[in-house]
PDB file of C-alpha atoms in Angstrom:
ATOM      1  CA  UNK H 175     105.618 109.135  86.507  1.00 89.00           C
ATOM      2  CA  UNK H 176     105.910 109.177  89.783  1.00 95.00           C
ATOM      3  CA  UNK H 177     104.109 111.129  92.647  1.00 97.00           C
ATOM      4  CA  UNK H 178     105.005 112.059  96.198  1.00 98.00           C
ATOM      5  CA  UNK H 179     102.540 113.692  98.168  1.00 98.00           C
ATOM      6  CA  UNK H 180     103.349 115.313 101.525  1.00 98.00           C
ATOM      7  CA  UNK H 181     100.553 115.766 103.973  1.00 97.00           C
ATOM      8  CA  UNK H 182     100.451 116.566 107.994  1.00 98.00           C
ATOM      9  CA  UNK H 183     101.997 120.146 107.790  1.00 96.00           C
ATOM     10  CA  UNK H 184     100.466 122.864 109.916  1.00 97.00           C
ATOM     11  CA  UNK H 185     100.825 125.490 112.886  1.00 98.00           C
ATOM     12  CA  UNK H 186     101.942 124.436 116.127  1.00 98.00           C
ATOM     13  CA  UNK H 187     103.304 125.727 119.268  1.00 98.00           C
ATOM     14  CA  UNK H 188     106.702 125.445 120.426  1.00 98.00           C
ATOM     15  CA  UNK H 189     107.144 121.628 122.429  1.00 98.00           C
ATOM     16  CA  UNK H 190     104.284 120.389 120.045  1.00 98.00           C
ATOM     17  CA  UNK H 191     104.552 117.157 118.087  1.00 98.00           C
ATOM     18  CA  UNK H 192     103.633 116.913 114.591  1.00 98.00           C
ATOM     19  CA  UNK H 193     103.418 114.028 111.955  1.00 98.00           C
ATOM     20  CA  UNK H 194     104.099 114.415 108.383  1.00 98.00           C
ATOM     21  CA  UNK H 195     103.254 111.911 105.764  1.00 98.00           C
ATOM     22  CA  UNK H 196     104.284 111.368 102.195  1.00 98.00           C
ATOM     23  CA  UNK H 197     102.391 109.024  99.994  1.00 98.00           C
ATOM     24  CA  UNK H 198     104.110 107.572  96.645  1.00 98.00           C
ATOM     25  CA  UNK H 199     102.622 106.404  93.810  1.00 97.00           C
ATOM     26  CA  UNK H 200     103.566 105.526  89.904  1.00 96.00           C
ATOM     27  CA  UNK H 201     102.767 102.913  87.789  1.00 93.00           C
ATOM     28  CA  UNK H 202     106.156 101.317  87.805  1.00 92.00           C
ATOM     29  CA  UNK H 203     107.521 102.982  91.038  1.00 95.00           C
ATOM     30  CA  UNK H 204     108.352 100.156  93.568  1.00 96.00           C
ATOM     31  CA  UNK H 205     108.558 102.004  96.841  1.00 97.00           C
ATOM     32  CA  UNK H 206     110.292  99.189  98.895  1.00 96.00           C
ATOM     33  CA  UNK H 207     113.566  99.903  96.335  1.00 96.00           C
ATOM     34  CA  UNK H 208     113.664 103.538  97.194  1.00 97.00           C
ATOM     35  CA  UNK H 209     115.437 105.394 100.122  1.00 96.00           C
ATOM     36  CA  UNK H 210     113.037 107.945 101.077  1.00 97.00           C
ATOM     37  CA  UNK H 211     114.509 111.258 102.948  1.00 97.00           C
ATOM     38  CA  UNK H 212     112.930 114.335 104.314  1.00 98.00           C
ATOM     39  CA  UNK H 213     114.380 117.979 103.602  1.00 98.00           C
ATOM     40  CA  UNK H 214     113.222 121.265 104.679  1.00 98.00           C
ATOM     41  CA  UNK H 215     113.733 124.621 103.310  1.00 98.00           C
ATOM     42  CA  UNK H 216     113.214 127.855 105.952  1.00 97.00           C
ATOM     43  CA  UNK H 217     112.677 130.941 104.711  1.00 92.00           C
ATOM     44  CA  UNK H 218     115.849 132.739 102.948  1.00 95.00           C
ATOM     45  CA  UNK H 219     117.753 129.451 103.590  1.00 97.00           C
ATOM     46  CA  UNK H 220     118.742 126.656 101.638  1.00 97.00           C
ATOM     47  CA  UNK H 221     117.147 123.179 101.544  1.00 97.00           C
ATOM     48  CA  UNK H 222     118.701 121.030 104.271  1.00 97.00           C
ATOM     49  CA  UNK H 223     118.700 117.355 104.876  1.00 97.00           C
ATOM     50  CA  UNK H 224     116.302 116.187 107.507  1.00 98.00           C
ATOM     51  CA  UNK H 225     116.514 112.256 107.918  1.00 97.00           C
ATOM     52  CA  UNK H 226     116.492 109.376 105.561  1.00 96.00           C
ATOM     53  CA  UNK H 227     115.353 105.779 105.938  1.00 96.00           C
ATOM     54  CA  UNK H 228     116.865 103.133 103.822  1.00 94.00           C
ATOM     55  CA  UNK H 229     115.177 100.971 101.120  1.00 93.00           C
ATOM     56  CA  UNK H 230     113.666  97.136 101.808  1.00 91.00           C
ATOM     57  CA  UNK H 231     117.047  95.730 100.813  1.00 90.00           C
ATOM     58  CA  UNK H 232     119.234  97.937 103.582  1.00 86.00           C
ATOM     59  CA  UNK H 233     117.047  97.039 106.220  1.00 86.00           C
ATOM     60  CA  UNK H 234     115.223 100.359 106.179  1.00 91.00           C
ATOM     61  CA  UNK H 235     118.000 102.007 108.237  1.00 91.00           C
ATOM     62  CA  UNK H 236     117.535 105.797 109.462  1.00 94.00           C
ATOM     63  CA  UNK H 237     119.630 108.573 109.559  1.00 95.00           C
ATOM     64  CA  UNK H 238     119.186 111.961 110.991  1.00 96.00           C
ATOM     65  CA  UNK H 239     120.899 115.523 111.159  1.00 96.00           C
ATOM     66  CA  UNK H 240     121.898 116.460 114.157  1.00 96.00           C
ATOM     67  CA  UNK H 241     119.639 119.363 114.412  1.00 97.00           C
ATOM     68  CA  UNK H 242     116.926 116.606 114.629  1.00 98.00           C
ATOM     69  CA  UNK H 243     118.236 113.641 115.957  1.00 97.00           C
ATOM     70  CA  UNK H 244     116.527 112.250 118.880  1.00 97.00           C
ATOM     71  CA  UNK H 245     113.132 114.601 118.256  1.00 98.00           C
ATOM     72  CA  UNK H 246     112.356 113.269 114.827  1.00 98.00           C
ATOM     73  CA  UNK H 247     111.531 109.975 113.779  1.00 98.00           C
ATOM     74  CA  UNK H 248     111.150 108.348 110.503  1.00 98.00           C
ATOM     75  CA  UNK H 249     109.134 104.961 109.358  1.00 98.00           C
ATOM     76  CA  UNK H 250     108.002 103.674 106.357  1.00 98.00           C
ATOM     77  CA  UNK H 251     105.200 101.372 105.323  1.00 97.00           C
ATOM     78  CA  UNK H 252     106.287  99.172 102.187  1.00 97.00           C
ATOM     79  CA  UNK H 253     102.750  98.008 101.628  1.00 97.00           C
ATOM     80  CA  UNK H 254     101.308 101.455 101.636  1.00 97.00           C
ATOM     81  CA  UNK H 255     104.032 103.203  99.930  1.00 98.00           C
ATOM     82  CA  UNK H 256     104.157 105.720 102.879  1.00 98.00           C
ATOM     83  CA  UNK H 257     106.955 107.301 104.605  1.00 98.00           C
ATOM     84  CA  UNK H 258     106.165 109.516 107.982  1.00 98.00           C
ATOM     85  CA  UNK H 259     108.041 111.860 109.828  1.00 98.00           C
ATOM     86  CA  UNK H 260     107.161 112.105 113.507  1.00 98.00           C
ATOM     87  CA  UNK H 261     108.434 115.330 114.943  1.00 98.00           C
ATOM     88  CA  UNK H 262     108.516 116.276 118.584  1.00 97.00           C
ATOM     89  CA  UNK H 263     109.853 118.855 120.710  1.00 97.00           C
ATOM     90  CA  UNK H 264     109.369 121.215 118.083  1.00 98.00           C
ATOM     91  CA  UNK H 265     111.330 124.723 118.077  1.00 97.00           C
ATOM     92  CA  UNK H 266     110.635 127.812 116.081  1.00 97.00           C
ATOM     93  CA  UNK H 267     113.936 126.933 114.195  1.00 97.00           C
ATOM     94  CA  UNK H 268     112.173 123.971 112.679  1.00 98.00           C
ATOM     95  CA  UNK H 269     109.841 126.241 110.744  1.00 98.00           C
ATOM     96  CA  UNK H 270     110.196 125.573 106.920  1.00 98.00           C
ATOM     97  CA  UNK H 271     108.739 123.540 104.110  1.00 98.00           C
ATOM     98  CA  UNK H 272     109.248 120.102 104.661  1.00 98.00           C
ATOM     99  CA  UNK H 273     109.749 117.784 101.409  1.00 98.00           C
ATOM    100  CA  UNK H 274     110.001 114.184 101.040  1.00 98.00           C
ATOM    101  CA  UNK H 275     111.871 112.746  98.196  1.00 98.00           C
ATOM    102  CA  UNK H 276     112.766 109.216  96.614  1.00 98.00           C
ATOM    103  CA  UNK H 277     116.438 107.948  95.800  1.00 96.00           C
ATOM    104  CA  UNK H 278     116.696 104.670  93.557  1.00 95.00           C
ATOM    105  CA  UNK H 279     120.415 104.479  94.863  1.00 92.00           C
ATOM    106  CA  UNK H 280     122.590 106.015  97.778  1.00 89.00           C
ATOM    107  CA  UNK H 281     125.620 104.144  96.543  1.00 81.00           C
ATOM    108  CA  UNK H 282     128.825 105.979  97.438  1.00 71.00           C
ATOM    109  CA  UNK H 283     127.019 108.834  99.390  1.00 70.00           C
ATOM    110  CA  UNK H 284     128.529 107.359 102.737  1.00 68.00           C
ATOM    111  CA  UNK H 285     125.893 107.428 105.703  1.00 66.00           C
ATOM    112  CA  UNK H 286     122.331 109.119 105.543  1.00 74.00           C
ATOM    113  CA  UNK H 287     122.130 109.503 101.956  1.00 91.00           C
ATOM    114  CA  UNK H 288     122.142 113.386 102.545  1.00 93.00           C
ATOM    115  CA  UNK H 289     122.783 114.984  99.197  1.00 92.00           C
ATOM    116  CA  UNK H 290     120.133 116.057  97.008  1.00 93.00           C
ATOM    117  CA  UNK H 291     121.636 115.202  93.648  1.00 93.00           C
ATOM    118  CA  UNK H 292     121.065 111.465  94.988  1.00 94.00           C
ATOM    119  CA  UNK H 293     117.305 111.985  94.695  1.00 96.00           C
ATOM    120  CA  UNK H 294     115.197 111.145  91.767  1.00 96.00           C
ATOM    121  CA  UNK H 295     111.644 112.290  92.774  1.00 97.00           C
ATOM    122  CA  UNK H 296     110.587 115.061  95.251  1.00 98.00           C
ATOM    123  CA  UNK H 297     107.027 116.155  96.467  1.00 98.00           C
ATOM    124  CA  UNK H 298     105.814 119.551  96.521  1.00 97.00           C
ATOM    125  CA  UNK H 299     106.232 120.011  99.945  1.00 97.00           C
ATOM    126  CA  UNK H 300     104.239 120.961 103.018  1.00 98.00           C
ATOM    127  CA  UNK H 301     104.581 124.074 105.526  1.00 98.00           C
ATOM    128  CA  UNK H 302     105.249 123.195 109.390  1.00 98.00           C
ATOM    129  CA  UNK H 303     105.155 126.517 111.034  1.00 98.00           C
ATOM    130  CA  UNK H 304     106.208 126.447 115.053  1.00 98.00           C
ATOM    131  CA  UNK H 305     105.283 129.712 116.897  1.00 97.00           C
ATOM    132  CA  UNK H 306     107.247 130.433 120.376  1.00 94.00           C
TER     133      UNK H 306
END
């Protein structure tokens, strides 16, 4: 069984930074073989793609939604099976529940692996609230 556990959410003021982490575990789960994505869902809105970091074999290439490009950075530590979302210059519109997800394949998806259906496993989410 694969588990993804997010942490690091909280309440911050606009302009602040926050770092989210996602720890992956599972007896047969080989972390480095999975593309890792971050998504978010704001109140009353559909879940949306935030960004993604490719698996080891793709060189851990990163892609970001336009709304966060230049402010958010995704990194991964394959030895520790963790992926991090570093968020900067936070805005009230970044308020959402943030989810990490793992995709075994992004083949045919084009850049970014942004489609939810590509992801096999999801975390439970962590709340990020940005006050103005």
